[in-house]
Amino acid sequence: MIRFGIMGAGNIARKFADAVSKVDRAVIAAVASKSTERAESFARQNSIPSFYGSYEEMLKRDDIDAVYIATTMNYHYENILECLKWDKHVLCEKCMVLSHREAEEVFALAKQKRLFLMECMWVRFLPKVQKVKQWIAEGRIGKLKLAQGNLGFNASFDPDSRMYSPALGGGALYDLGVYLIEVLSYFTDQKLTGIEPTVIRAATGVDETVNLNLRYGDYLVNAQCSIATKLPENGYLYGENGYIALEYLHLGNTVKLYDKDRKLVEEFDQGNANGFIYQVEEAVSCIENGKLESEVASHQMTLDCCKIFDKCFE
């Protein structure tokens, strides 16, 4: 049984707690927040036995095996280091860190201490994404050549909000682009070889709208993300003999396979289960088997994504 502690008591942590409750070999043992009142309320609402008003109080417990970090992005780097210092395995919400240097540092420390560390790119673990991976491996659309995807919504401009504040890790890339990068790159084994970004910045300096052209060998990815306009939020994978549509790329349940004449060949619906369940199952399995990283959401996935961030903000 893997005993989790939760760091941060916001809405995303509720979804994680619900997912853990549906996994046989895991349990939430405690939650910590900078606010004791908030931690207590979260614990009561989610049937968690212990709560703390400081992270260190929870981390010093020997019976906590792993920590799920659900704080705001600007704190992830220091939160990960603190968890590793206390010898805890770590699952950290996206974006795990905000630069390639930070990613290299936390992964190196985790490996040195023989601890599991994973960015929670939960979409990679979804049954629909695994089905797409299977279709491509089976050659159902021939050799994969190109991917397109977009995610965007119109966030009201507020310089102090999480979306628009540089201090809080605001911007379209950290909030939305990470999905496009880390999901669309999952369908190739080729290495990242080219990054060509176009970035439109808001008055606060954060990236408001971004167009990315990425190259993985002979596989090209074109992606757009924005916090200034609503986008269709679909993804497409094009092969030599057909294409695959991921409707509502990260939150939808359906994927469709088409032949080269645009005829629907197969459709897969994964249902409405809590999508976090699958990444929890993976993390539990990895920790139980002494693995330091997941093959699905690998360290290289995060390192490549952070390299793209650095290029966009240089």
Coordinates of C-alpha atoms in Angstrom, one line a residue:
M1 CA 0.0 0.0 0.0
I2 CA 1.4 3.4 -1.1
R3 CA 0.5 6.1 1.4
F4 CA 0.3 9.6 -0.3
G5 CA 0.5 13.0 1.2
I6 CA -1.1 15.9 -0.7
M7 CA 0.7 19.3 -0.8
G8 CA -1.8 22.0 -1.7
A9 CA -5.5 21.9 -1.1
G10 CA -7.0 23.3 -4.3
N11 CA -9.5 21.9 -6.8
I12 CA -7.0 19.8 -8.7
A13 CA -6.0 18.0 -5.5
R14 CA -9.7 17.0 -5.0
K15 CA -9.6 15.2 -8.4
F16 CA -6.4 13.4 -7.3
A17 CA -7.9 12.4 -4.0
D18 CA -10.9 11.0 -5.7
A19 CA -8.7 9.0 -8.1
V20 CA -6.6 7.5 -5.3
S21 CA -9.8 6.4 -3.5
K22 CA -10.5 4.2 -6.6
V23 CA -7.0 2.6 -6.7
D24 CA -6.7 -0.5 -4.5
R25 CA -3.0 -0.2 -3.6
A26 CA -3.0 3.5 -2.6
V27 CA -4.4 5.7 0.1
I28 CA -4.3 9.4 1.0
A29 CA -2.8 9.6 4.5
A30 CA -2.5 13.4 4.9
V31 CA -2.9 16.8 3.3
A32 CA -0.9 19.9 4.0
S33 CA -1.5 23.6 3.1
K34 CA -0.1 26.9 4.2
S35 CA -3.5 27.4 5.8
T36 CA -4.5 25.1 8.6
E37 CA -8.1 25.9 8.1
R38 CA -8.0 25.1 4.4
A39 CA -6.2 21.8 5.1
E40 CA -8.7 20.8 7.7
S41 CA -11.6 21.6 5.4
F42 CA -10.0 19.6 2.6
A43 CA -9.4 16.7 4.8
R44 CA -12.9 16.7 6.2
Q45 CA -14.5 16.9 2.7
N46 CA -12.3 14.1 1.3
S47 CA -12.2 11.7 4.2
I48 CA -8.4 12.2 4.9
P49 CA -7.4 11.3 8.4
S50 CA -4.7 13.9 9.0
F51 CA -4.1 17.6 8.0
Y52 CA -1.3 20.1 8.6
G53 CA -0.8 23.8 8.3
S54 CA 2.8 23.4 7.1
Y55 CA 4.4 21.2 4.5
E56 CA 7.3 20.2 6.7
E57 CA 5.0 18.8 9.4
M58 CA 3.6 16.4 6.9
L59 CA 6.9 15.6 5.2
K60 CA 8.7 14.6 8.3
R61 CA 6.2 11.7 8.8
D62 CA 8.0 8.4 8.1
D63 CA 4.8 6.7 7.0
I64 CA 4.2 9.0 4.0
D65 CA 5.7 7.2 1.0
A66 CA 4.9 9.7 -1.8
V67 CA 3.7 13.3 -2.2
Y68 CA 1.4 14.7 -4.8
I69 CA 2.3 18.4 -5.4
A70 CA -0.8 20.5 -6.3
T71 CA 0.5 24.0 -5.5
T72 CA 0.8 26.8 -8.1
M73 CA 3.5 26.3 -10.7
N74 CA 5.8 29.0 -9.3
Y75 CA 6.3 26.9 -6.2
H76 CA 6.8 23.5 -7.8
Y77 CA 10.6 23.6 -8.0
E78 CA 11.1 24.3 -4.4
N79 CA 8.3 22.0 -3.3
I80 CA 9.9 19.1 -5.2
L81 CA 13.3 19.8 -3.7
E82 CA 11.7 19.8 -0.2
C83 CA 9.9 16.5 -0.8
L84 CA 13.1 14.9 -2.1
K85 CA 15.0 16.2 0.9
W86 CA 12.6 14.2 3.1
D87 CA 13.1 11.1 0.9
K88 CA 9.6 11.1 -0.6
H89 CA 8.6 9.9 -4.0
V90 CA 7.0 12.7 -6.0
L91 CA 4.1 13.2 -8.4
C92 CA 4.0 16.9 -9.4
E93 CA 1.3 18.7 -11.3
K94 CA 2.1 20.2 -14.7
C95 CA 4.1 22.2 -15.4
M96 CA 6.5 20.4 -13.2
V97 CA 9.1 23.1 -13.4
L98 CA 9.5 26.2 -15.5
S99 CA 12.9 25.8 -17.0
H100 CA 15.3 23.1 -18.4
R101 CA 17.8 23.9 -15.7
E102 CA 15.3 23.3 -12.9
A103 CA 14.2 20.0 -14.6
E104 CA 17.8 18.7 -14.8
E105 CA 18.4 19.6 -11.2
V106 CA 15.3 17.9 -9.7
F107 CA 15.7 14.7 -11.8
A108 CA 19.4 14.5 -10.9
L109 CA 18.6 14.7 -7.2
A110 CA 15.8 12.2 -7.5
K111 CA 18.1 9.7 -9.2
Q112 CA 20.8 10.3 -6.7
K113 CA 18.4 9.5 -3.9
R114 CA 16.8 6.6 -5.7
L115 CA 13.3 8.2 -5.6
F116 CA 10.5 8.1 -8.2
L117 CA 9.7 11.5 -9.7
M118 CA 7.0 12.2 -12.4
E119 CA 5.3 15.1 -13.9
C120 CA 1.5 14.5 -13.9
M121 CA 0.8 14.5 -17.6
W122 CA -2.3 12.5 -16.9
V123 CA -3.5 12.7 -20.5
R124 CA -0.8 10.3 -21.7
F125 CA -2.2 7.6 -19.5
L126 CA -5.8 7.8 -20.7
P127 CA -7.3 4.8 -22.5
K128 CA -8.1 7.0 -25.6
V129 CA -4.4 8.0 -25.9
Q130 CA -3.2 4.5 -25.4
K131 CA -5.7 3.4 -28.1
V132 CA -4.2 6.0 -30.5
K133 CA -0.7 4.8 -29.6
Q134 CA -1.8 1.3 -30.5
W135 CA -3.4 2.4 -33.8
I136 CA -0.1 4.1 -34.8
A137 CA 2.0 1.1 -33.8
E138 CA -0.2 -1.2 -35.8
G139 CA 0.3 1.0 -38.9
R140 CA -3.3 1.9 -39.2
I141 CA -2.6 5.3 -40.7
G142 CA 0.8 4.4 -42.2
K143 CA 3.9 6.3 -41.2
L144 CA 3.1 9.2 -39.0
K145 CA 4.1 12.5 -40.6
L146 CA 2.4 15.5 -39.0
A147 CA 0.4 16.5 -35.9
Q148 CA -1.8 19.6 -35.3
G149 CA -3.4 20.7 -32.1
N150 CA -4.8 23.7 -30.3
L151 CA -6.0 24.7 -26.8
G152 CA -7.3 28.1 -25.9
F153 CA -9.9 30.1 -23.9
N154 CA -10.5 33.8 -23.3
A155 CA -9.3 34.6 -19.8
S156 CA -10.4 38.0 -18.5
F157 CA -7.3 40.2 -18.2
D158 CA -6.2 40.6 -14.6
P159 CA -2.5 41.4 -14.0
D160 CA -2.7 39.7 -10.6
S161 CA -4.4 36.5 -11.7
R162 CA -2.7 33.1 -12.1
M163 CA -3.2 33.4 -15.9
Y164 CA -1.5 36.8 -16.3
S165 CA 0.9 37.2 -13.4
P166 CA 4.6 36.3 -14.3
A167 CA 5.2 35.7 -10.6
L168 CA 2.6 33.0 -10.5
G169 CA 3.8 31.2 -13.6
G170 CA 1.1 32.7 -15.8
G171 CA 0.8 32.4 -19.6
A172 CA -0.6 30.1 -22.3
L173 CA 2.4 27.8 -22.6
Y174 CA 2.6 26.7 -18.9
D175 CA -1.2 26.3 -18.6
L176 CA -2.1 24.9 -22.0
G177 CA 0.9 24.5 -24.3
V178 CA 2.3 21.8 -22.0
Y179 CA -0.6 19.5 -22.9
L180 CA 0.0 20.0 -26.7
I181 CA 3.7 19.5 -26.4
E182 CA 3.7 16.4 -24.1
V183 CA 0.7 14.7 -25.7
L184 CA 1.5 15.2 -29.4
S185 CA 5.2 14.2 -28.8
Y186 CA 4.1 10.9 -27.3
F187 CA 3.3 9.4 -30.6
T188 CA 6.8 9.3 -31.9
D189 CA 10.1 7.8 -30.7
Q190 CA 12.1 10.3 -32.6
K191 CA 14.1 13.0 -30.7
L192 CA 13.3 16.7 -30.6
T193 CA 15.4 18.3 -33.3
G194 CA 13.7 21.7 -34.0
I195 CA 11.9 24.4 -32.1
E196 CA 10.4 27.5 -33.9
P197 CA 8.0 29.5 -31.7
T198 CA 6.1 32.7 -32.3
V199 CA 5.0 34.4 -29.1
I200 CA 2.6 37.3 -28.6
R201 CA 2.9 38.7 -25.1
A202 CA 0.4 40.3 -22.8
A203 CA 1.0 43.7 -21.1
T204 CA 2.3 41.8 -18.1
G205 CA 4.9 40.1 -20.2
V206 CA 3.5 36.6 -20.1
D207 CA 2.8 34.7 -23.3
E208 CA -0.8 35.3 -24.3
T209 CA -0.9 33.5 -27.6
V210 CA 1.8 31.1 -29.0
N211 CA 2.3 29.2 -32.3
L212 CA 4.8 26.3 -32.1
N213 CA 6.4 24.5 -34.9
L214 CA 8.3 21.5 -33.6
R215 CA 10.3 18.9 -35.3
Y216 CA 11.0 15.3 -34.2
G217 CA 13.1 13.9 -37.0
D218 CA 10.7 13.6 -39.9
Y219 CA 7.6 14.1 -37.7
L220 CA 6.3 17.7 -37.5
V221 CA 4.1 19.2 -34.8
N222 CA 2.2 22.4 -35.2
A223 CA 0.4 23.7 -32.1
Q224 CA -1.3 26.8 -30.9
C225 CA -2.3 27.9 -27.4
S226 CA -3.9 31.0 -26.1
I227 CA -5.5 32.6 -23.1
A228 CA -6.9 35.4 -25.2
T229 CA -9.2 33.5 -27.5
K230 CA -11.3 30.4 -27.6
L231 CA -9.9 27.6 -29.8
P232 CA -11.6 24.3 -30.9
E233 CA -9.2 22.3 -28.7
N234 CA -8.9 19.4 -31.0
G235 CA -5.9 17.3 -32.1
Y236 CA -5.1 15.6 -35.4
L237 CA -2.4 13.0 -36.3
Y238 CA -1.7 12.6 -40.0
G239 CA -0.1 9.5 -41.6
E240 CA 0.5 8.4 -45.1
N241 CA -2.7 6.3 -45.2
G242 CA -5.1 8.2 -43.0
Y243 CA -5.5 10.3 -39.9
I244 CA -6.7 10.2 -36.3
A245 CA -8.9 12.9 -34.6
L246 CA -8.7 13.5 -30.9
E247 CA -11.8 15.5 -30.2
Y248 CA -11.4 17.9 -27.3
L249 CA -7.8 16.9 -27.1
H250 CA -7.2 16.7 -23.3
L251 CA -10.6 16.5 -21.8
G252 CA -12.7 14.6 -24.4
N253 CA -13.4 10.9 -24.3
T254 CA -13.5 10.0 -28.0
V255 CA -10.9 9.4 -30.7
K256 CA -11.6 8.5 -34.4
L257 CA -9.6 6.8 -37.0
Y258 CA -10.1 7.8 -40.7
D259 CA -8.6 6.3 -43.9
K260 CA -7.0 8.4 -46.6
D261 CA -10.3 9.0 -48.2
R262 CA -11.6 10.6 -45.0
K263 CA -13.9 7.7 -44.3
L264 CA -14.5 6.8 -40.6
V265 CA -12.9 3.4 -40.0
E266 CA -13.1 3.1 -36.2
E267 CA -14.2 5.0 -33.1
F268 CA -13.1 4.6 -29.5
D269 CA -14.9 6.0 -26.5
Q270 CA -13.1 5.7 -23.1
G271 CA -16.1 6.6 -20.9
N272 CA -16.3 9.1 -18.2
A273 CA -14.1 7.8 -15.4
N274 CA -11.8 10.2 -13.4
G275 CA -8.9 10.5 -15.8
F276 CA -6.4 10.8 -13.0
I277 CA -6.9 7.1 -12.0
Y278 CA -4.6 5.8 -14.7
Q279 CA -1.6 7.9 -13.7
V280 CA -2.1 7.0 -10.1
E281 CA -2.0 3.3 -11.0
E282 CA 1.2 3.9 -13.0
A283 CA 2.9 5.7 -10.2
V284 CA 1.9 3.1 -7.6
S285 CA 3.2 0.3 -9.9
C286 CA 6.5 2.1 -10.5
I287 CA 7.1 2.8 -6.8
E288 CA 6.3 -0.7 -5.8
N289 CA 8.7 -2.1 -8.4
G290 CA 11.5 0.3 -7.6
K291 CA 11.4 2.3 -10.8
L292 CA 12.7 5.9 -10.8
E293 CA 10.6 7.1 -13.7
S294 CA 7.6 6.1 -15.8
E295 CA 8.1 5.0 -19.4
V296 CA 4.8 6.8 -20.3
A297 CA 5.6 10.1 -18.7
S298 CA 9.4 9.9 -18.7
H299 CA 12.0 12.4 -17.5
Q300 CA 12.9 13.1 -21.1
M301 CA 9.3 14.2 -21.8
T302 CA 9.6 16.9 -19.2
L303 CA 13.2 17.8 -20.2
D304 CA 12.1 18.3 -23.8
C305 CA 9.1 20.4 -22.8
C306 CA 11.3 22.6 -20.6
K307 CA 13.7 23.0 -23.5
I308 CA 10.8 24.3 -25.6
F309 CA 9.8 26.7 -22.8
D310 CA 13.3 28.1 -22.7
K311 CA 13.4 28.7 -26.4
C312 CA 10.1 30.5 -26.3
F313 CA 11.2 32.8 -23.5
E314 CA 14.8 33.5 -24.5

